[in-house]
PDB file of C-alpha atoms in Angstrom:
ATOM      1  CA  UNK A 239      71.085  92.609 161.955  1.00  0.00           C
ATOM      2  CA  UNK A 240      71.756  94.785 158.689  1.00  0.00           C
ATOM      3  CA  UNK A 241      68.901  94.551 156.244  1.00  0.00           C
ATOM      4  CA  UNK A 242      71.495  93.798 153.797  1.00  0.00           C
ATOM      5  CA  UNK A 243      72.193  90.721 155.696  1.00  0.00           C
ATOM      6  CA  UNK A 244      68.882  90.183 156.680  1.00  0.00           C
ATOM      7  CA  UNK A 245      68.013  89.968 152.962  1.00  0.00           C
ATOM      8  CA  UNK A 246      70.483  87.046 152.115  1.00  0.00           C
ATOM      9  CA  UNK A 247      70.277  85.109 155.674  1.00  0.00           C
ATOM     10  CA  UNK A 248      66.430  84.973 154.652  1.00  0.00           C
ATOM     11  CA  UNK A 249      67.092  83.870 151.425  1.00  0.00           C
ATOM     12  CA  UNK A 250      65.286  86.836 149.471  1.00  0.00           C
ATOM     13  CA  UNK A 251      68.425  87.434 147.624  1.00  0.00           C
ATOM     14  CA  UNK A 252      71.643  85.783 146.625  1.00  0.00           C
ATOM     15  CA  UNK A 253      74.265  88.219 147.625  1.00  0.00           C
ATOM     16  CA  UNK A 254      74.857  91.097 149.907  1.00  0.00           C
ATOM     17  CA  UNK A 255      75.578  93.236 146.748  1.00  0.00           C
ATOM     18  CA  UNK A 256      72.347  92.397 145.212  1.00  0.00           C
ATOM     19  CA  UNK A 257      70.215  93.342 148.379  1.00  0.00           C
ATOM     20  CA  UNK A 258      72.371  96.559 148.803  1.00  0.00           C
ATOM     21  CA  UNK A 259      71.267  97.642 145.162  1.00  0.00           C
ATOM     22  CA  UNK A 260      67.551  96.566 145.721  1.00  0.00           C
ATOM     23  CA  UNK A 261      67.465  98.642 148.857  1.00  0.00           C
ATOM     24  CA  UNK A 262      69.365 101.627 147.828  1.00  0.00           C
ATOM     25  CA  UNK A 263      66.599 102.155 144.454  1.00  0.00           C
ATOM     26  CA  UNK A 264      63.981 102.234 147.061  1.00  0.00           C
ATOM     27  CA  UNK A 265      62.377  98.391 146.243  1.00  0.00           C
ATOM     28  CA  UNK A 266      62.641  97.017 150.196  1.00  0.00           C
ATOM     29  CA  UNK A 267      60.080  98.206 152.509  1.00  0.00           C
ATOM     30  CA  UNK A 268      60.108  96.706 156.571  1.00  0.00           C
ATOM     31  CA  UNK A 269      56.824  97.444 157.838  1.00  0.00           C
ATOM     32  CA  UNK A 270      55.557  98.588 154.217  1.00  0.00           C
ATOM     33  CA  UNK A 271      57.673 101.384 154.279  1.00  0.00           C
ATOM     34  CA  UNK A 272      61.083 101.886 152.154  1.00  0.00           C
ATOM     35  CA  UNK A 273      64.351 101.890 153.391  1.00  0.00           C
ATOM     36  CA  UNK A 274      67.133 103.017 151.950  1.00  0.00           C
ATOM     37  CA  UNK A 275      70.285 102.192 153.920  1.00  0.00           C
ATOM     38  CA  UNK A 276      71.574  98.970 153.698  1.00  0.00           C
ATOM     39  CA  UNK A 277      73.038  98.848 157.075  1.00  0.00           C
ATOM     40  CA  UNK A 278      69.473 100.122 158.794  1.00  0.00           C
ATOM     41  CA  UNK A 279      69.073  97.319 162.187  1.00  0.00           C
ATOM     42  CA  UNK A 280      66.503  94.929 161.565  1.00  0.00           C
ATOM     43  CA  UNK A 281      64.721  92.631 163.581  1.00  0.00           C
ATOM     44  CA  UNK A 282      63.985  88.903 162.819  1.00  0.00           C
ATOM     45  CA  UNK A 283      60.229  89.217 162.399  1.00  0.00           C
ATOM     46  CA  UNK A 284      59.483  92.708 161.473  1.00  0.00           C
ATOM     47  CA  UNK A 285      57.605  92.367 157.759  1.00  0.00           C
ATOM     48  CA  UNK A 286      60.080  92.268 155.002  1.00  0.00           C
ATOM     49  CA  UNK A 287      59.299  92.472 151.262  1.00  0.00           C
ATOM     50  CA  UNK A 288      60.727  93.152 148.163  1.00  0.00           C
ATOM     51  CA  UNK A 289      58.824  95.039 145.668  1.00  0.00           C
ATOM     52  CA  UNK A 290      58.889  95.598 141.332  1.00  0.00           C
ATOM     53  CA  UNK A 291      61.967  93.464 141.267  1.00  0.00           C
ATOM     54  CA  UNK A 292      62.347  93.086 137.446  1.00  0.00           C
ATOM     55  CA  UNK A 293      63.801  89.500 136.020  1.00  0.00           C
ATOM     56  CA  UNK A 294      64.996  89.221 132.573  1.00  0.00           C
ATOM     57  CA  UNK A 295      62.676  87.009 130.343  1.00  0.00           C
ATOM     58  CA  UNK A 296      65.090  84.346 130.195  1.00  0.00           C
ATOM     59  CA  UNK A 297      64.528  83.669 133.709  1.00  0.00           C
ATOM     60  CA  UNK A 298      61.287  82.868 134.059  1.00  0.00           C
ATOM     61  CA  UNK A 299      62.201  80.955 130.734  1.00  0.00           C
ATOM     62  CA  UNK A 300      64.987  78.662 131.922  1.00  0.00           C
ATOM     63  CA  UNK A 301      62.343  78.165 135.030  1.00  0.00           C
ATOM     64  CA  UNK A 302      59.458  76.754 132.628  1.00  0.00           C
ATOM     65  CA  UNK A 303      62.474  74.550 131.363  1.00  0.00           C
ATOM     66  CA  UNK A 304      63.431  73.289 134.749  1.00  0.00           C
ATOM     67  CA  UNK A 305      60.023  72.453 135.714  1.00  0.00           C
ATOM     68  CA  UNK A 306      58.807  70.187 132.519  1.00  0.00           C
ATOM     69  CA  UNK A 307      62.331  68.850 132.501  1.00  0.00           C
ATOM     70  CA  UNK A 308      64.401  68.954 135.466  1.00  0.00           C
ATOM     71  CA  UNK A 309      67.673  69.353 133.694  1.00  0.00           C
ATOM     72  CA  UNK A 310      69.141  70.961 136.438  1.00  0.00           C
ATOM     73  CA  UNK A 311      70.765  69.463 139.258  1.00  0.00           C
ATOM     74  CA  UNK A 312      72.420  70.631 142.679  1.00  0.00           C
ATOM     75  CA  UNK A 313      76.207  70.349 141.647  1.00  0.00           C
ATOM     76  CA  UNK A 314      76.167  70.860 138.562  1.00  0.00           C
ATOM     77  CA  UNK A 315      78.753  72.975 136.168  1.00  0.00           C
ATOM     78  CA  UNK A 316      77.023  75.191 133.586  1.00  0.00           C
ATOM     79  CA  UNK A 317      77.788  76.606 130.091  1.00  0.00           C
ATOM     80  CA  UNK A 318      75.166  79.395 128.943  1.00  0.00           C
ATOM     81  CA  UNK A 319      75.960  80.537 124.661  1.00  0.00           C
ATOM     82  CA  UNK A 320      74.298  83.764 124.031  1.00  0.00           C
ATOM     83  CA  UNK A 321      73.609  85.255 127.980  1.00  0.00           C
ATOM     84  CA  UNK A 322      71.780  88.288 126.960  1.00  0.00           C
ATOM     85  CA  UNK A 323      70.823  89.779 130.115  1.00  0.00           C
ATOM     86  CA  UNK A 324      71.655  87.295 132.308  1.00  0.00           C
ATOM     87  CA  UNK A 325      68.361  85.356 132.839  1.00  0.00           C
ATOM     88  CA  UNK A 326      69.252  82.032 132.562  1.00  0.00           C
ATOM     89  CA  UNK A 327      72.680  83.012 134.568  1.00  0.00           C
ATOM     90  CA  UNK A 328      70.487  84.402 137.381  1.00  0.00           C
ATOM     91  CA  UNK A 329      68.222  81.115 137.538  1.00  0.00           C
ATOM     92  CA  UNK A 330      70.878  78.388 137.168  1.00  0.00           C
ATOM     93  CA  UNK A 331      72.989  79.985 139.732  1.00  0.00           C
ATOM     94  CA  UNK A 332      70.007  79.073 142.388  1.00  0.00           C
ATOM     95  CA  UNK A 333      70.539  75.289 141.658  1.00  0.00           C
ATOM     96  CA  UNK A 334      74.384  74.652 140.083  1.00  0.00           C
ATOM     97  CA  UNK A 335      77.191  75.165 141.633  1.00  0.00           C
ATOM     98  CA  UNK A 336      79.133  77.100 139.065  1.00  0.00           C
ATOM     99  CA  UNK A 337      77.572  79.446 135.782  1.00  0.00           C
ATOM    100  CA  UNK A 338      79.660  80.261 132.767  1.00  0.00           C
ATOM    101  CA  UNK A 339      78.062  82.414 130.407  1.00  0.00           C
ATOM    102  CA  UNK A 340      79.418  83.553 126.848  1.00  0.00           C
ATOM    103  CA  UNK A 341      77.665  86.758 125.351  1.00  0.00           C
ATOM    104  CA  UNK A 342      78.818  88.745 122.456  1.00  0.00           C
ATOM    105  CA  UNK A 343      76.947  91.819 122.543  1.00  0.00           C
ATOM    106  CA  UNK A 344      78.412  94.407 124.614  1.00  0.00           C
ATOM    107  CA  UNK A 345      75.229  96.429 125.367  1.00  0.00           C
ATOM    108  CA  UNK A 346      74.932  93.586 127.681  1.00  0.00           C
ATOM    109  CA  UNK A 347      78.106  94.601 129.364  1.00  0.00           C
ATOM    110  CA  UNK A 348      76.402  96.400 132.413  1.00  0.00           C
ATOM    111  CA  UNK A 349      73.574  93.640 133.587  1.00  0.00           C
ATOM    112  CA  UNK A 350      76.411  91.007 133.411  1.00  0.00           C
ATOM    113  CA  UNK A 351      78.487  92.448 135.517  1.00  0.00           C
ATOM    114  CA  UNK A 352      76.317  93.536 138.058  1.00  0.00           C
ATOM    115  CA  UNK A 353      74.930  89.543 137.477  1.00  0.00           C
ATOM    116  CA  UNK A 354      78.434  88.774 138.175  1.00  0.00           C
ATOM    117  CA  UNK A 355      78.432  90.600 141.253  1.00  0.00           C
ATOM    118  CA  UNK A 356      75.240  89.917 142.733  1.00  0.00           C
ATOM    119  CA  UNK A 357      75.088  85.895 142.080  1.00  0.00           C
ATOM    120  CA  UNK A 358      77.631  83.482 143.662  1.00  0.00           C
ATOM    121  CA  UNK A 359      79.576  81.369 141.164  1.00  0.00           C
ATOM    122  CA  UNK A 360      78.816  83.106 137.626  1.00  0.00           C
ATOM    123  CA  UNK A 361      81.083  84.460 135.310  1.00  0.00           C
ATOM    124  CA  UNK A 362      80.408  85.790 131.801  1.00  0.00           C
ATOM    125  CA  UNK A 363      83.161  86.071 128.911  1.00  0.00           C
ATOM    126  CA  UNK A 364      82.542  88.132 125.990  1.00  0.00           C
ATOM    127  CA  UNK A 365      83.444  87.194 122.879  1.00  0.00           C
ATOM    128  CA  UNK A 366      82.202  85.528 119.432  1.00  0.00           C
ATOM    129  CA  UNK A 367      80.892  82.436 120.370  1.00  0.00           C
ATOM    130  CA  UNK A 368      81.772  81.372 116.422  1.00  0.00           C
ATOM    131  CA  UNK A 369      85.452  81.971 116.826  1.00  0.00           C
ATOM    132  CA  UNK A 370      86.358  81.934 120.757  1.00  0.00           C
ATOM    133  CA  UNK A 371      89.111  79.576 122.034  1.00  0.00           C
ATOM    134  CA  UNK A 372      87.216  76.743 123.921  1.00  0.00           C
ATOM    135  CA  UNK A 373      90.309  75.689 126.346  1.00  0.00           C
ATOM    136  CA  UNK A 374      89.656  79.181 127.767  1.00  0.00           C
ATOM    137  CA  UNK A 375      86.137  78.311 129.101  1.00  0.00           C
ATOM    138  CA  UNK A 376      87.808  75.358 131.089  1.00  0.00           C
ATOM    139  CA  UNK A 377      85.382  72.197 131.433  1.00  0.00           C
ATOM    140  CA  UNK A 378      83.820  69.506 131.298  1.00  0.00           C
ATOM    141  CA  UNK A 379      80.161  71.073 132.143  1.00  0.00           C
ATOM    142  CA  UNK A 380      77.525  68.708 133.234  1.00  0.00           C
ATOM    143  CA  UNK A 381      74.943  71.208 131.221  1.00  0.00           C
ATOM    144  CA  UNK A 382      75.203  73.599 128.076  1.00  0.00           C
ATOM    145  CA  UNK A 383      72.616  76.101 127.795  1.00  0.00           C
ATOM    146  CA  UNK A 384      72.451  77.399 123.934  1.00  0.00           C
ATOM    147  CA  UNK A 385      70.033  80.332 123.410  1.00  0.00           C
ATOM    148  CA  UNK A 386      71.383  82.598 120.830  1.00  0.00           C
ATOM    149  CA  UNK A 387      69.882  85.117 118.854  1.00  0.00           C
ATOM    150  CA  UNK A 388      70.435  83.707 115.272  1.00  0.00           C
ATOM    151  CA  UNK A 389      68.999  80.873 112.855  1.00  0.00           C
ATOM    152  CA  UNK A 390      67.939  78.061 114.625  1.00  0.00           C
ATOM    153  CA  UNK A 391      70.433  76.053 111.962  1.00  0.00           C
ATOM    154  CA  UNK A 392      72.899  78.133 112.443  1.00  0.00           C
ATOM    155  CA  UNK A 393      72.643  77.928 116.748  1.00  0.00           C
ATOM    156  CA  UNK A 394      72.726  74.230 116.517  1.00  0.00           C
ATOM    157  CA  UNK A 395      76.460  74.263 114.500  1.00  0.00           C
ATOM    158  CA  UNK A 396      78.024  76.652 117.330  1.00  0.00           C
ATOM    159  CA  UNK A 397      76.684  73.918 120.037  1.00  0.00           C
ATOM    160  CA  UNK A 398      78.168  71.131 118.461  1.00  0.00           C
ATOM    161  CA  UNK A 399      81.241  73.468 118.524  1.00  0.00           C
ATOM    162  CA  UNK A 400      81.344  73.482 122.350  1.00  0.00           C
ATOM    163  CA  UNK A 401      80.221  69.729 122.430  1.00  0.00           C
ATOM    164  CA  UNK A 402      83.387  68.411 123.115  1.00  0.00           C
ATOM    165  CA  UNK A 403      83.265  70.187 126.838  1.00  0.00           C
ATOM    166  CA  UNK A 404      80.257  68.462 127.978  1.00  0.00           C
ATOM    167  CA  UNK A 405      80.689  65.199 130.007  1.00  0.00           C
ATOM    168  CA  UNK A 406      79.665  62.122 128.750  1.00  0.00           C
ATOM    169  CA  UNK A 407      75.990  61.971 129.513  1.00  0.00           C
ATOM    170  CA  UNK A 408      75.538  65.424 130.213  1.00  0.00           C
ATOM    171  CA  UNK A 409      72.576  67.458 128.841  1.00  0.00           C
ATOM    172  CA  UNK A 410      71.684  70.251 126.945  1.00  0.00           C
ATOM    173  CA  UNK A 411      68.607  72.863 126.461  1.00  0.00           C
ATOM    174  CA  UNK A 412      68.870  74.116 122.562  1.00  0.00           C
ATOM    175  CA  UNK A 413      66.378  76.665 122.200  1.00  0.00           C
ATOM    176  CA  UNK A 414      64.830  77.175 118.767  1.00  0.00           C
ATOM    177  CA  UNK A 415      63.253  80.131 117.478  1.00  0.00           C
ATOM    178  CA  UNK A 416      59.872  79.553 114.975  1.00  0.00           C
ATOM    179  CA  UNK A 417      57.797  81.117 112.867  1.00  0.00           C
ATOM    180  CA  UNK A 418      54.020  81.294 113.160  1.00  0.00           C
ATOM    181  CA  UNK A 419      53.791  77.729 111.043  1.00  0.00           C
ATOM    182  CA  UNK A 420      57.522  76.673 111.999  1.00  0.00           C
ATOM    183  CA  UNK A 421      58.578  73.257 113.299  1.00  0.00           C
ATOM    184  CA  UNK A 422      61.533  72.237 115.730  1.00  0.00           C
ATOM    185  CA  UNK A 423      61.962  68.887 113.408  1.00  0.00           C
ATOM    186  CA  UNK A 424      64.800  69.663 111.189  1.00  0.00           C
ATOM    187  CA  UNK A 425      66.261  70.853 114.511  1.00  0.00           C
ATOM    188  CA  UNK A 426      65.591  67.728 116.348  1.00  0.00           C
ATOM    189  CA  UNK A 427      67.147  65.998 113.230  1.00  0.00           C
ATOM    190  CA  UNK A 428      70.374  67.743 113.113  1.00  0.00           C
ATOM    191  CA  UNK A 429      70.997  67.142 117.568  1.00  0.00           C
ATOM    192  CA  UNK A 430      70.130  63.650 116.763  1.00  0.00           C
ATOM    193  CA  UNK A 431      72.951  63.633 114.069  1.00  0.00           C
ATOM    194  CA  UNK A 432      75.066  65.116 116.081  1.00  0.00           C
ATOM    195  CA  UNK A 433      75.293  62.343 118.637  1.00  0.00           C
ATOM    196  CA  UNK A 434      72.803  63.670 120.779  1.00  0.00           C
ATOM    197  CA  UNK A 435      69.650  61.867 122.695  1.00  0.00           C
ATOM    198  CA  UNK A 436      66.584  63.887 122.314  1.00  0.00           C
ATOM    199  CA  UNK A 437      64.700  63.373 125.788  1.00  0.00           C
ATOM    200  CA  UNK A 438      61.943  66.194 125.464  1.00  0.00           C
ATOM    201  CA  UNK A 439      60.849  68.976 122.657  1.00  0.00           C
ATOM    202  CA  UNK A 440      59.262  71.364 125.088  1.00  0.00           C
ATOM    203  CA  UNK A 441      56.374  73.579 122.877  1.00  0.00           C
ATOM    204  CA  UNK A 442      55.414  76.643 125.245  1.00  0.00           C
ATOM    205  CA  UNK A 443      52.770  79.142 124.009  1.00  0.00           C
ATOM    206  CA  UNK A 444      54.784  81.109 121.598  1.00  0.00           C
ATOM    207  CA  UNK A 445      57.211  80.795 118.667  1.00  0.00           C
ATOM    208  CA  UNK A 446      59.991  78.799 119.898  1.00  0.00           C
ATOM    209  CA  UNK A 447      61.002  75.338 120.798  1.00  0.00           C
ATOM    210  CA  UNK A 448      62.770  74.158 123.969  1.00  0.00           C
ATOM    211  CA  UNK A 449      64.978  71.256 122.777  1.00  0.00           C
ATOM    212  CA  UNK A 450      66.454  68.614 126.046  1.00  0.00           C
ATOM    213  CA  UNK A 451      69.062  66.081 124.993  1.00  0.00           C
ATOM    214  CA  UNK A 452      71.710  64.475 126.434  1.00  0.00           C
ATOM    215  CA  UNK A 453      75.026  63.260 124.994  1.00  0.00           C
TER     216      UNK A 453
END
């Protein structure tokens, strides 16, 4: 078998472009030593690994969110506001069954697409999340994902923008950004006046908040 496919049949990677661009930068070894063409024969077990594979922050994030919360489920459709890199794209895209993610910033341009590319049923739109016509993001999502980079305040009036696309009793992560002495409570205040449920205020060891609610 091709150690492209090898990759993905063994579940190491989602996509056959993804292990392609792993291999080809030198990060696969079989035996502990690199190889660098994707369609080099491999045998079921000869030693496989994958080394220095770098994950965006929000990854390992949206993980820590998953496992105090569980707000993810097989099946699921997903809205991400404010995609960045592509972290929480990359980890929701292991559990739902379709990603959108919304990103202004188009020094993000390159990691999307190759996020695009590389992880079955994501797609990113760029545009301003403030402005954007919601009937082109489709709908209803089971889960909206809001991490921008702006005032907490401010983060919490674009999600009740896109409110109208979740489903009735879906759920949302709104993730707050503190100061040393800040508190999630006005933020908690304003979902709850907004018609959400507030099921957990996540508090990890640094300045933000992870907000879970459900409509």
């Amino acid at each position: 078998m091709r150690l492209d496919e090898y990759l993905v049949s063994e579940g190491l990677v989602p996509s056959r472009s993804r292990a392609k661009r792993l291999i080809e930068k030198g990060q696969v070894k079989v035996d502990g030593k690199a190889v660098l063409k994707p369609s080099q024969k491999v045998e079921y077990g000869r030693k496989v690994a994958i080394e220095g594979e770098d994950m965006p922050e929000g990854y390992f994030k949206l993980k820590g969110i998953q496992e105090a919360s569980g707000i993810l489920r097989p099946g699921d459709v997903v809205l991400d506001i404010g995609s960045s890199a592509g972290g929480f794209l990359m980890f929701a895209s292991g559990i739902a069954s379709r990603v959108v993610g919304i990103e202004f910033s188009r020094e993000f341009l390159e990691p999307l697409s190759n996020v695009e590319k590389e992880y079955p049923g994501v797609k990113v739109m760029f545009g301003d999340a403030f402005r954007m016509d919601l009937a082109a993001l489709g709908g209803p999502y089971d889960v909206i994902l809001n991490d921008m980079t702006v005032e907490p305040l401010t983060s919490i009036e674009v999600l009740k923008r896109f409110l109208p696309l979740l489903k009735e009793h879906g759920r949302i992560v709104q993730v707050v950004k503190l100061g040393p002495r800040g508190t999630p409570e006005p933020m908690i205040k304003k979902l709850a006046e907004a018609g959400l449920k507030i099921q957990k205020v996540i508090r990890p060891q640094k300045m933000e908040a992870y907000i879970v609610a459900e409509k």
